[in-house]
Short mmCIF file of C-alpha atoms and ligand atoms in Angstrom, two decimals:
data_model
loop_
_atom_site.label_atom_id
_atom_site.label_comp_id
_atom_site.label_asym_id
_atom_site.label_seq_id
_atom_site.Cartn_x
_atom_site.Cartn_y
_atom_site.Cartn_z
CA UNK A 1 78.50 45.39 38.57
CA UNK A 2 76.18 42.40 38.67
CA UNK A 3 75.35 43.06 42.32
CA UNK A 4 74.68 46.72 41.63
CA UNK A 5 72.15 45.93 38.95
CA UNK A 6 70.51 43.30 41.12
CA UNK A 7 70.18 45.82 43.91
CA UNK A 8 68.75 48.30 41.45
CA UNK A 9 66.21 45.74 40.30
CA UNK A 10 65.10 45.00 43.87
CA UNK A 11 64.71 48.65 44.72
CA UNK A 12 62.69 49.23 41.55
CA UNK A 13 60.17 46.54 42.30
CA UNK A 14 58.19 48.69 44.71
CA UNK A 15 57.66 51.39 42.10
CA UNK A 16 55.97 49.24 39.49
CA UNK A 17 52.34 48.55 38.70
CA UNK A 18 52.18 45.24 40.56
CA UNK A 19 52.90 44.99 44.27
CA UNK A 20 53.95 41.35 44.38
CA UNK A 21 57.51 41.77 45.54
CA UNK A 22 59.24 39.15 43.43
CA UNK A 23 57.05 39.39 40.36
CA UNK A 24 56.04 42.97 39.56
CA UNK A 25 54.04 43.94 36.49
CA UNK A 26 56.23 46.04 34.20
CA UNK A 27 54.12 46.44 31.05
CA UNK A 28 55.08 49.10 28.49
CA UNK A 29 53.01 50.94 27.35
CA UNK A 30 51.23 51.16 30.69
CA UNK A 31 47.71 49.69 30.32
CA UNK A 32 44.57 51.75 30.83
CA UNK A 33 43.58 49.65 33.85
CA UNK A 34 45.70 47.08 35.65
CA UNK A 35 44.67 45.51 38.93
CA UNK A 36 47.29 43.17 40.37
CA UNK A 37 45.98 40.15 42.29
CA UNK A 38 47.69 37.76 44.66
CA UNK A 39 49.47 34.73 43.26
CA UNK A 40 50.65 33.74 39.85
CA UNK A 41 49.98 31.41 36.94
CA UNK A 42 52.70 28.88 36.15
CA UNK A 43 53.23 28.20 32.48
CA UNK A 44 54.78 24.82 31.68
CA UNK A 45 55.03 22.06 29.08
CA UNK A 46 51.49 20.91 29.99
CA UNK A 47 49.89 24.32 29.50
CA UNK A 48 47.33 24.38 26.69
CA UNK A 49 47.14 27.30 24.29
CA UNK A 50 43.54 27.58 23.09
CA UNK A 51 42.00 29.80 20.44
CA UNK A 52 38.30 30.61 20.21
CA UNK A 53 36.70 32.15 17.13
CA UNK A 54 40.09 32.82 15.59
CA UNK A 55 39.20 31.82 12.06
CA UNK A 56 38.84 32.96 8.47
CA UNK A 57 40.95 36.01 7.73
CA UNK A 58 42.10 36.11 11.36
CA UNK A 59 43.59 32.62 11.32
CA UNK A 60 47.11 33.94 10.65
CA UNK A 61 47.01 35.09 14.28
CA UNK A 62 47.31 31.50 15.48
CA UNK A 63 50.59 31.03 13.63
CA UNK A 64 51.97 34.40 14.76
CA UNK A 65 51.10 33.73 18.40
CA UNK A 66 52.35 30.14 18.30
CA UNK A 67 55.72 31.43 17.07
CA UNK A 68 55.81 34.19 19.67
CA UNK A 69 54.91 31.68 22.38
CA UNK A 70 57.72 29.39 21.35
CA UNK A 71 60.15 32.30 21.18
CA UNK A 72 59.09 33.92 24.47
CA UNK A 73 58.70 30.85 26.66
CA UNK A 74 60.94 28.40 24.83
CA UNK A 75 58.12 25.86 24.88
CA UNK A 76 56.29 24.38 21.92
CA UNK A 77 52.66 25.12 22.73
CA UNK A 78 50.07 22.38 23.20
CA UNK A 79 47.17 23.43 21.08
CA UNK A 80 43.72 22.50 22.21
CA UNK A 81 40.06 23.26 22.14
CA UNK A 82 39.26 25.93 24.72
CA UNK A 83 35.99 24.41 25.82
CA UNK A 84 37.51 21.10 26.90
CA UNK A 85 39.76 22.39 29.69
CA UNK A 86 39.37 24.70 32.64
CA UNK A 87 42.81 24.67 34.20
CA UNK A 88 46.38 25.17 33.03
CA UNK A 89 45.27 26.82 29.86
CA UNK A 90 45.70 30.13 28.10
CA UNK A 91 42.51 30.99 26.25
CA UNK A 92 42.59 33.61 23.51
CA UNK A 93 39.16 34.54 22.22
CA UNK A 94 37.87 36.88 19.56
CA UNK A 95 34.36 38.00 20.38
CA UNK A 96 33.23 40.65 17.92
CA UNK A 97 30.80 42.04 20.47
CA UNK A 98 33.00 41.70 23.53
CA UNK A 99 33.27 45.36 24.57
CA UNK A 100 32.72 48.50 22.45
CA UNK A 101 35.02 50.50 24.67
CA UNK A 102 37.97 48.37 23.54
CA UNK A 103 37.55 49.37 19.88
CA UNK A 104 39.59 47.63 17.19
CA UNK A 105 42.80 47.38 19.18
CA UNK A 106 41.89 46.91 22.84
CA UNK A 107 41.67 43.74 24.92
CA UNK A 108 40.99 42.36 28.35
CA UNK A 109 43.44 40.01 29.99
CA UNK A 110 42.85 38.07 33.19
CA UNK A 111 45.64 36.04 34.73
CA UNK A 112 44.39 33.69 37.46
CA UNK A 113 46.29 31.00 39.34
CA UNK A 114 44.69 28.27 37.24
CA UNK A 115 44.24 29.91 33.86
CA UNK A 116 44.75 32.92 31.64
CA UNK A 117 41.98 34.45 29.52
CA UNK A 118 42.37 37.14 26.88
CA UNK A 119 39.44 38.54 24.93
CA UNK A 120 39.15 41.19 22.24
CA UNK A 121 36.74 42.37 19.57
CA UNK A 122 39.41 41.79 16.91
CA UNK A 123 42.53 39.77 16.07
CA UNK A 124 44.62 42.90 16.56
CA UNK A 125 43.35 43.35 20.11
CA UNK A 126 44.14 39.73 20.87
CA UNK A 127 47.62 40.12 19.40
CA UNK A 128 48.24 43.01 21.81
CA UNK A 129 46.89 40.96 24.71
CA UNK A 130 49.53 38.36 23.93
CA UNK A 131 52.25 41.04 23.71
CA UNK A 132 51.21 42.13 27.21
CA UNK A 133 51.31 38.55 28.45
CA UNK A 134 54.86 38.13 27.12
CA UNK A 135 55.95 41.23 29.01
CA UNK A 136 54.50 39.86 32.26
CA UNK A 137 57.24 37.29 32.17
CA UNK A 138 60.13 39.82 32.14
CA UNK A 139 60.97 39.97 35.89
CA UNK A 140 60.97 36.20 36.05
CA UNK A 141 63.19 36.00 32.99
CA UNK A 142 65.68 38.46 34.45
CA UNK A 143 65.77 36.57 37.73
CA UNK A 144 66.69 33.48 35.68
CA UNK A 145 63.93 31.59 37.41
CA UNK A 146 63.57 27.94 36.37
CA UNK A 147 59.79 28.15 36.17
CA UNK A 148 57.74 30.57 34.08
CA UNK A 149 55.41 32.54 36.30
CA UNK A 150 52.97 35.23 35.25
CA UNK A 151 51.61 37.47 38.03
CA UNK A 152 47.83 37.38 38.55
CA UNK A 153 46.06 40.52 37.39
CA UNK A 154 43.04 41.94 35.61
CA UNK A 155 43.87 44.23 32.72
CA UNK A 156 41.65 46.33 30.46
CA UNK A 157 43.55 48.12 27.76
CA UNK A 158 43.09 50.15 24.56
CA UNK A 159 45.10 52.89 22.84
CA UNK A 160 44.78 56.64 23.20
CA UNK A 161 45.69 57.23 19.52
CA UNK A 162 44.92 55.24 16.37
CA UNK A 163 48.20 56.21 14.68
CA UNK A 164 51.25 54.97 16.61
CA UNK A 165 54.26 54.96 14.38
CA UNK A 166 57.95 54.60 13.91
CA UNK A 167 59.95 55.82 10.92
CA UNK A 168 63.14 54.34 9.50
CA UNK A 169 65.40 56.08 7.00
CA UNK A 170 67.02 53.43 4.79
CA UNK A 171 68.44 56.00 2.35
CA UNK A 172 71.22 57.75 4.27
CA UNK A 173 72.37 54.33 5.33
CA UNK A 174 70.96 51.11 4.00
CA UNK A 175 69.33 48.55 6.29
CA UNK A 176 68.40 45.17 4.89
CA UNK A 177 65.30 42.98 5.17
CA UNK A 178 66.53 41.22 8.31
CA UNK A 179 66.89 44.50 10.18
CA UNK A 180 63.61 45.91 8.88
CA UNK A 181 61.89 42.79 10.26
CA UNK A 182 63.64 43.21 13.59
CA UNK A 183 62.45 46.83 13.65
CA UNK A 184 58.89 45.67 12.93
CA UNK A 185 59.11 43.11 15.75
CA UNK A 186 60.20 45.81 18.19
CA UNK A 187 57.36 48.04 17.05
CA UNK A 188 54.85 45.21 17.55
CA UNK A 189 56.22 44.42 21.01
CA UNK A 190 55.41 47.98 22.03
CA UNK A 191 52.02 48.04 20.27
CA UNK A 192 52.98 50.45 17.49
CA UNK A 193 50.98 50.00 14.29
CA UNK A 194 52.38 52.24 11.51
CA UNK A 195 55.79 51.79 9.92
CA UNK A 196 56.89 54.87 7.95
CA UNK A 197 59.49 53.58 5.51
CA UNK A 198 61.68 56.41 4.19
CA UNK A 199 62.74 54.78 0.91
CA UNK A 200 64.10 57.64 -1.17
CA UNK A 201 66.40 60.56 -0.53
CA UNK A 202 69.54 62.28 -1.79
CA UNK A 203 71.68 59.45 -0.48
CA UNK A 204 70.09 56.49 -2.20
CA UNK A 205 66.91 55.23 -3.91
CA UNK A 206 65.91 52.00 -2.19
CA UNK A 207 62.94 50.45 -3.99
CA UNK A 208 62.76 48.61 -7.29
CA UNK A 209 60.70 50.45 -9.91
CA UNK A 210 60.34 48.44 -13.12
CA UNK A 211 59.78 51.37 -15.46
CA UNK A 212 62.87 53.22 -14.19
CA UNK A 213 65.57 50.59 -13.60
CA UNK A 214 68.39 53.15 -13.26
CA UNK A 215 66.79 54.37 -10.00
CA UNK A 216 68.30 51.28 -8.39
CA UNK A 217 71.14 50.35 -10.77
CA UNK A 218 72.56 53.89 -10.42
CA UNK A 219 70.54 55.68 -7.73
CA UNK A 220 71.04 53.07 -5.00
CA UNK A 221 74.84 53.23 -4.97
CA UNK A 222 77.48 55.65 -3.79
CA UNK A 223 81.13 55.59 -2.71
CA UNK A 224 81.77 54.27 0.76
CA UNK A 225 83.18 56.99 2.98
CA UNK A 226 84.41 56.49 6.52
CA UNK A 227 82.39 59.31 8.06
CA UNK A 228 79.17 61.04 7.17
CA UNK A 229 80.82 64.47 7.41
CA UNK A 230 83.01 63.92 4.35
CA UNK A 231 81.70 66.78 2.28
CA UNK A 232 83.66 66.61 -0.92
CA UNK A 233 81.67 65.46 -3.94
CA UNK A 234 81.94 62.05 -5.57
CA UNK A 235 85.25 61.78 -7.44
CA UNK A 236 85.42 60.20 -10.93
CA UNK A 237 87.75 57.40 -9.71
CA UNK A 238 85.65 56.42 -6.68
CA UNK A 239 83.92 53.05 -6.84
CA UNK A 240 80.18 52.99 -6.12
CA UNK A 241 80.35 50.25 -3.52
CA UNK A 242 77.95 51.36 -0.78
CA UNK A 243 74.19 50.93 -0.98
CA UNK A 244 71.44 48.49 -1.76
CA UNK A 245 67.73 48.40 -2.40
CA UNK A 246 64.62 46.30 -1.87
CA UNK A 247 63.30 44.21 -4.74
CA UNK A 248 59.53 44.04 -5.14
CA UNK A 249 59.63 40.49 -3.86
CA UNK A 250 61.42 41.64 -0.70
CA UNK A 251 58.95 44.49 -0.27
CA UNK A 252 55.99 42.08 -0.53
CA UNK A 253 57.63 39.79 2.02
CA UNK A 254 58.11 42.69 4.46
CA UNK A 255 54.53 43.91 3.93
CA UNK A 256 53.26 40.41 4.76
CA UNK A 257 55.53 40.17 7.81
CA UNK A 258 54.27 43.54 9.07
CA UNK A 259 50.62 42.67 8.37
CA UNK A 260 50.91 39.54 10.51
CA UNK A 261 52.02 41.86 13.32
CA UNK A 262 49.18 44.31 12.65
CA UNK A 263 51.47 46.98 11.27
CA UNK A 264 50.59 49.03 8.20
CA UNK A 265 53.45 50.31 6.08
CA UNK A 266 53.57 53.85 4.73
CA UNK A 267 56.18 54.09 1.97
CA UNK A 268 57.70 57.52 1.41
CA UNK A 269 58.64 58.81 -2.03
CA UNK A 270 60.20 62.27 -1.61
CA UNK A 271 58.78 65.00 -3.90
CA UNK A 272 60.18 67.38 -5.23
CA UNK A 273 63.44 67.79 -3.25
CA UNK A 274 65.81 65.25 -1.65
CA UNK A 275 66.21 63.84 -5.15
CA UNK A 276 69.97 63.67 -5.89
CA UNK A 277 69.68 59.90 -6.30
CA UNK A 278 66.97 60.34 -8.97
CA UNK A 279 68.94 63.01 -10.80
CA UNK A 280 72.10 60.88 -10.75
CA UNK A 281 70.11 58.25 -12.65
CA UNK A 282 67.89 60.52 -14.76
CA UNK A 283 69.61 63.91 -15.16
CA UNK A 284 66.96 65.02 -17.68
CA UNK A 285 64.54 65.62 -14.76
CA UNK A 286 66.67 68.48 -13.36
CA UNK A 287 66.24 72.18 -14.14
CA UNK A 288 69.91 72.50 -15.09
CA UNK A 289 72.74 70.37 -16.47
CA UNK A 290 74.67 70.10 -13.19
CA UNK A 291 76.37 66.68 -12.86
CA UNK A 292 74.31 65.30 -9.99
CA UNK A 293 75.55 62.25 -8.10
CA UNK A 294 74.06 60.18 -5.30
CA UNK A 295 74.94 62.33 -2.29
CA UNK A 296 77.66 61.11 0.04
CA UNK A 297 77.30 63.53 2.94
CA UNK A 298 75.35 66.40 4.47
CA UNK A 299 75.29 68.93 1.61
CA UNK A 300 73.34 71.87 2.92
CA UNK A 301 71.19 73.31 1.59
CA UNK A 302 70.66 70.50 -0.92
CA UNK A 303 70.59 71.93 -4.45
CA UNK A 304 68.81 69.02 -6.10
CA UNK A 305 65.17 69.60 -6.99
CA UNK A 306 63.04 68.06 -9.71
CA UNK A 307 61.96 70.42 -12.52
CA UNK A 308 58.33 71.33 -11.89
CA UNK A 309 58.04 72.86 -15.35
CA UNK A 310 58.82 69.57 -17.10
CA UNK A 311 55.77 67.41 -17.89
CA UNK A 312 58.00 64.33 -18.00
CA UNK A 313 58.73 64.85 -14.30
CA UNK A 314 55.03 64.65 -13.52
CA UNK A 315 54.73 61.52 -15.65
CA UNK A 316 57.74 60.04 -13.84
CA UNK A 317 56.18 60.56 -10.44
CA UNK A 318 52.83 59.16 -11.56
CA UNK A 319 54.42 56.02 -12.97
CA UNK A 320 56.57 55.52 -9.85
CA UNK A 321 53.58 56.05 -7.56
CA UNK A 322 51.47 53.64 -9.61
CA UNK A 323 54.02 50.90 -9.00
CA UNK A 324 54.32 51.82 -5.31
CA UNK A 325 50.53 51.89 -4.94
CA UNK A 326 50.26 48.47 -6.51
CA UNK A 327 52.71 47.02 -3.97
CA UNK A 328 51.50 48.56 -0.72
CA UNK A 329 47.96 47.77 0.45
CA UNK A 330 47.69 50.57 3.02
CA UNK A 331 45.79 53.56 1.55
CA UNK A 332 48.40 56.16 2.53
CA UNK A 333 51.59 57.06 0.65
CA UNK A 334 53.95 59.70 2.03
CA UNK A 335 55.03 62.08 -0.72
CA UNK A 336 57.61 64.12 1.18
CA UNK A 337 57.43 67.82 0.39
CA UNK A 338 60.01 68.92 2.97
CA UNK A 339 63.10 71.06 2.53
CA UNK A 340 62.57 71.69 -1.17
CA UNK A 341 65.06 74.47 -1.92
CA UNK A 342 63.77 76.15 -5.05
CA UNK A 343 66.82 78.19 -6.18
CA UNK A 344 66.86 76.24 -9.45
CA UNK A 345 63.18 76.95 -10.08
CA UNK A 346 63.86 80.69 -9.77
CA UNK A 347 66.13 80.63 -12.81
CA UNK A 348 64.65 77.75 -14.82
CA UNK A 349 62.71 78.88 -17.93
CA UNK A 350 60.42 75.83 -17.80
CA UNK A 351 59.53 76.38 -14.14
CA UNK A 352 58.95 80.08 -14.72
CA UNK A 353 56.77 79.25 -17.72
CA UNK A 354 54.68 76.92 -15.52
CA UNK A 355 54.28 79.69 -12.94
CA UNK A 356 53.07 82.03 -15.70
CA UNK A 357 50.78 79.45 -17.36
CA UNK A 358 49.10 78.47 -14.11
CA UNK A 359 49.00 82.06 -12.77
CA UNK A 360 50.90 81.02 -9.66
CA UNK A 361 52.27 83.42 -7.10
CA UNK A 362 55.95 82.38 -7.13
CA UNK A 363 57.95 79.25 -6.40
CA UNK A 364 56.20 78.28 -3.15
CA UNK A 365 52.92 78.25 -5.04
CA UNK A 366 54.59 76.15 -7.73
CA UNK A 367 55.42 73.52 -5.09
CA UNK A 368 51.83 73.62 -3.83
CA UNK A 369 50.64 73.14 -7.42
CA UNK A 370 52.97 70.19 -7.95
CA UNK A 371 51.97 68.52 -4.68
CA UNK A 372 48.29 69.05 -5.57
CA UNK A 373 48.83 67.38 -8.96
CA UNK A 374 50.36 64.36 -7.23
CA UNK A 375 47.68 64.39 -4.56
CA UNK A 376 44.95 64.31 -7.23
CA UNK A 377 46.70 61.46 -9.03
CA UNK A 378 46.85 59.46 -5.80
CA UNK A 379 43.10 60.00 -5.32
CA UNK A 380 42.49 58.69 -8.85
CA UNK A 381 44.33 55.47 -8.03
CA UNK A 382 42.58 55.07 -4.68
CA UNK A 383 45.35 56.33 -2.42
CA UNK A 384 45.77 59.21 0.01
CA UNK A 385 48.78 61.48 0.55
CA UNK A 386 50.72 62.27 3.67
CA UNK A 387 52.91 65.39 3.35
CA UNK A 388 55.50 66.96 5.65
CA UNK A 389 54.33 70.15 7.36
CA UNK A 390 56.49 72.45 5.18
CA UNK A 391 53.35 72.83 3.05
CA UNK A 392 51.27 74.27 5.91
CA UNK A 393 50.26 77.93 5.60
CA UNK A 394 47.30 80.07 6.65
CA UNK A 395 45.87 79.98 3.15
CA UNK A 396 46.51 76.30 2.37
CA UNK A 397 43.86 74.45 0.38
CA UNK A 398 45.43 70.98 0.33
CA UNK A 399 43.46 68.42 2.36
CA UNK A 400 46.18 65.77 2.71
CA UNK A 401 47.25 64.34 6.05
CA UNK A 402 50.05 66.47 7.44
CA UNK A 403 53.07 65.05 9.23
CA UNK A 404 54.34 67.73 11.63
CA UNK A 405 58.06 67.63 12.33
CA UNK A 406 58.56 71.33 12.99
CA UNK A 407 56.38 71.67 16.08
CA UNK A 408 52.86 72.19 17.38
CA UNK A 409 52.20 75.52 15.61
CA UNK A 410 52.00 73.92 12.15
CA UNK A 411 49.83 71.17 13.65
CA UNK A 412 47.41 73.73 15.07
CA UNK A 413 47.18 75.61 11.77
CA UNK A 414 46.58 72.38 9.86
CA UNK A 415 43.98 71.17 12.39
CA UNK A 416 42.10 74.45 12.01
CA UNK A 417 42.07 73.86 8.25
CA UNK A 418 40.56 70.44 8.85
CA UNK A 419 43.60 68.37 7.80
CA UNK A 420 44.41 65.19 9.67
CA UNK A 421 47.71 65.35 11.52
CA UNK A 422 50.48 63.06 12.71
CA UNK A 423 53.04 64.56 15.10
CA UNK A 424 56.75 63.82 15.22
CA UNK A 425 58.32 67.08 16.42
CA UNK A 426 62.12 67.43 16.44
CA UNK A 427 61.79 68.44 20.10
CA UNK A 428 60.69 64.95 21.25
CA UNK A 429 60.60 62.43 18.42
CA UNK A 430 63.91 62.65 16.52
CA UNK A 431 65.74 59.62 17.81
CA UNK A 432 68.76 60.39 15.63
CA UNK A 433 69.53 63.13 18.20
CA UNK A 434 71.79 62.51 21.19
CA UNK A 435 70.15 60.90 24.19
CA UNK A 436 72.75 61.96 26.77
CA UNK A 437 75.75 64.29 27.10
CA UNK A 438 77.24 64.35 23.54
CA UNK A 439 80.81 64.26 24.88
CA UNK A 440 80.13 60.76 26.22
CA UNK A 441 78.08 59.42 23.34
CA UNK A 442 78.84 58.09 19.87
CA UNK A 443 78.56 60.73 17.15
CA UNK A 444 74.94 61.65 16.48
CA UNK A 445 72.86 64.46 15.03
CA UNK A 446 73.03 67.74 16.95
CA UNK A 447 70.16 67.98 19.39
CA UNK A 448 69.41 66.28 22.68
CA UNK A 449 66.37 64.14 23.49
CA UNK A 450 66.89 62.27 26.74
CA UNK A 451 64.61 59.38 27.66
CA UNK A 452 62.86 61.69 30.11
CA UNK A 453 62.38 64.36 27.46
CA UNK A 454 61.04 61.79 24.99
CA UNK A 455 58.58 60.71 27.68
CA UNK A 456 57.08 64.21 27.91
CA UNK A 457 55.81 64.02 24.30
CA UNK A 458 52.08 64.62 23.99
CA UNK A 459 50.77 64.35 20.42
CA UNK A 460 47.79 66.55 21.28
CA UNK A 461 48.78 70.24 20.94
CA UNK A 462 47.24 72.64 23.43
CA UNK A 463 44.58 75.11 22.35
CA UNK A 464 42.50 72.96 19.99
CA UNK A 465 38.75 72.62 20.39
CA UNK A 466 37.03 69.20 20.44
CA UNK A 467 36.40 69.18 16.69
CA UNK A 468 40.01 70.11 15.87
CA UNK A 469 41.35 67.52 18.31
CA UNK A 470 39.70 64.78 16.25
CA UNK A 471 42.19 65.55 13.47
CA UNK A 472 45.17 64.54 15.62
CA UNK A 473 45.68 60.93 14.56
CA UNK A 474 48.69 60.30 16.77
CA UNK A 475 52.46 60.42 16.68
CA UNK A 476 55.65 58.65 15.72
CA UNK A 477 59.40 58.66 16.26
CA UNK A 478 61.78 59.30 13.39
CA UNK A 479 65.07 57.47 12.97
CA UNK A 480 67.11 59.37 10.41
CA UNK A 481 70.32 57.55 9.72
CA UNK A 482 73.02 60.13 8.97
CA UNK A 483 75.21 58.83 11.78
CA UNK A 484 73.53 55.46 12.14
CA UNK A 485 75.28 53.02 9.86
CA UNK A 486 74.83 49.62 11.54
CA UNK A 487 71.90 47.71 13.03
CA UNK A 488 73.66 47.88 16.43
CA UNK A 489 73.79 51.67 16.27
CA UNK A 490 70.16 51.83 15.17
CA UNK A 491 69.17 49.72 18.18
CA UNK A 492 71.23 51.95 20.46
CA UNK A 493 69.49 55.12 19.26
CA UNK A 494 66.04 53.55 19.27
CA UNK A 495 66.15 51.75 22.62
CA UNK A 496 64.87 52.48 25.14
CA UNK A 497 63.41 55.71 23.71
CA UNK A 498 60.95 53.59 21.71
CA UNK A 499 59.46 52.54 25.07
CA UNK A 500 58.80 56.21 25.90
CA UNK A 501 57.24 56.88 22.52
CA UNK A 502 54.95 53.86 22.80
CA UNK A 503 53.61 55.00 26.14
CA UNK A 504 53.09 58.58 24.83
CA UNK A 505 50.87 57.37 21.99
CA UNK A 506 49.06 54.55 23.80
CA UNK A 507 48.59 55.35 27.48
CA UNK A 508 46.09 57.91 28.83
CA UNK A 509 47.92 60.91 30.30
CA UNK A 510 46.65 60.20 33.82
CA UNK A 511 48.35 56.79 33.66
CA UNK A 512 51.72 58.31 32.70
CA UNK A 513 54.24 59.05 35.42
CA UNK A 514 57.97 59.40 34.85
CA UNK A 515 59.33 57.59 37.92
CA UNK A 516 57.02 54.69 37.45
CA UNK A 517 57.86 54.49 33.74
CA UNK A 518 61.55 54.77 34.47
CA UNK A 519 61.36 51.82 36.86
CA UNK A 520 59.51 49.66 34.33
CA UNK A 521 61.95 50.70 31.61
CA UNK A 522 64.84 49.45 33.70
CA UNK A 523 63.39 45.95 33.41
CA UNK A 524 62.88 46.35 29.68
CA UNK A 525 66.39 47.67 29.24
CA UNK A 526 67.82 44.58 30.88
CA UNK A 527 65.48 42.28 29.01
CA UNK A 528 66.38 43.85 25.65
CA UNK A 529 70.07 43.47 26.47
CA UNK A 530 69.52 39.88 27.46
CA UNK A 531 67.96 39.34 24.05
CA UNK A 532 71.19 40.62 22.50
CA UNK A 533 69.90 44.06 21.51
CA UNK A 534 72.17 47.08 21.87
CA UNK A 535 69.86 49.02 24.19
CA UNK A 536 71.40 52.17 25.65
ZN1 ZN B 601 62.72 73.65 -13.78
#
C-alpha cells in the first residue's frame, strides 16, 4: 500500500504547477500566476521572520502568522527587523499602494534561494501569501524530508470572487467550539472568507438569547436516537440528552478567532419555518395548539411555522435579531426563508386576518410581507439580510442578498432584479450528498457530488450581461448535518471537496483544469491525512 501511494506521488509530480521533479508546487486554490524557478529556499532554525508595516489594527497578523509558522514548520520563528538582513529571511510586507490589481485580498510571493518576500496591499493579502507559503512545503513534508525546502517561484495571486464561503449546520447535529475552530482553520487554509453558521432549525436552537432563555434550556435539547431516520415523535418518557448551544461568550471567542483568520461570520436565524425548536420552547408563537417538540428526524414536509398574524412573533424576531446583531460585527445576517410550508397559515384566523388587513394576495405574499418587515428592521439596526432563493419571483420587490440553493434560474431572475447573489446549488455545493457510489459509502443524503462534479461549479450563471454579473458575489459549500454526527464524519464529507470549492471561487476559469487539480489534490489528501484529518 505504501509503495503504491509513493508510486502515485511520483507519477503525479509531472502534472503539477512546478516542474522541479522532487519539489512540485501544489497550491490550492491554483494561483492566478505562478512561475516556477530553479532551486529552493531552505527554512531552518536560523531563518528570520520579518514584518514590515504590519502595525496598528493589522498587528494581530504577526501573532497569527507566528503561530502558523510554528505549527507548519515546527520551528519557533526568529523575529527580526526586515531591513537588517538580506539572506535567510522571510519578509512579509504590507504596502498599501503595492499593486491595485491585487485588491484587498491579493498578494505577490517570491521565493528565491536566499530569501522569501511576500507583499500585499492589506493584512488579508499577506495572510493568504503565508497560507500559500505553507502549502509549498507539502511535497517535502510528505517525503518526510529532514530539511524544510520551499521551491523557488514567482506568484501573483488574487481571488475571482469576493464571497468565498462555507456553511455549517450545527442544528441537526451539534458541533462544539473546538470543531467550529477547526472548520475555520480549514477554510482559512483554502482562502475562504465567509463562514455561514446555521444556528437554528427544527432540530435544535444553538445560540444563547438572553430575552428568551427557553430557546436554549428547552430548544437546544432532544432525545438521542441511534439513526437520523427514526421518524416517530418524541415520547413522553424519553430523556432530552442530545444537544448543546453556544453561549455569547463562546460566540464572541469564535468571532475573534475567525476575524484573526480574515473570515467574516454570517449567523443564520431561520424565519418563518424550520422552527420546531422555537415552538417547543414557546408554543404561543404557533398558529395552532399542536404539541411541538424539538424534531428528532426528517419530518417531511415540516409542519412547524411561526404565526405571521401574531404581533408577538414579530416582536420575538426583532428582539432575537437585536441580540444577534449586537454580537456579530459583520453587516449581514441570514434570515432563512426556505421551505416554509404554510398549511397552518391557510387555516389560522390571525394569519388570514393579516392577509386581509394588509391586502395581501395569499400566503406566499404573507411570507414576503413578513420577510420585508424583518428586512426593514435589520436596516434600522444597521444590518443587511441574506435570504434563501425561495423568495425569488418575477415580481419580487425585496432587495436583500439572495442565496441560491435551487439552481441558476433563480440566480438569473434575482440578478435581473438587481439583487446581490451567492450561489450554493444542490447540484455542486451540497457536501452532505454522497461523494462516491452510495453502496460503498457511509450513509449520507441522497444525491451524488463527486470531487470532479464539485470541481465543475462555476458561480457565474450563463446568460447575464456585464451589469447583472456584478451582482454575483460568489459561492459557498453547504454542510447540512442530517447524517453527519461526529467531527470525523464532517471532515470526511468536507475533504477534499472543500479543495474543489476553493478553486471554483478563487481561481480564474482559464487556470482551472481537472487533471492538474486532481494531481495537486492528491498531495493535499495525503497531507490532510497526515495531520490526522479524516479526508476521503
Ligand atoms: Zn397564524
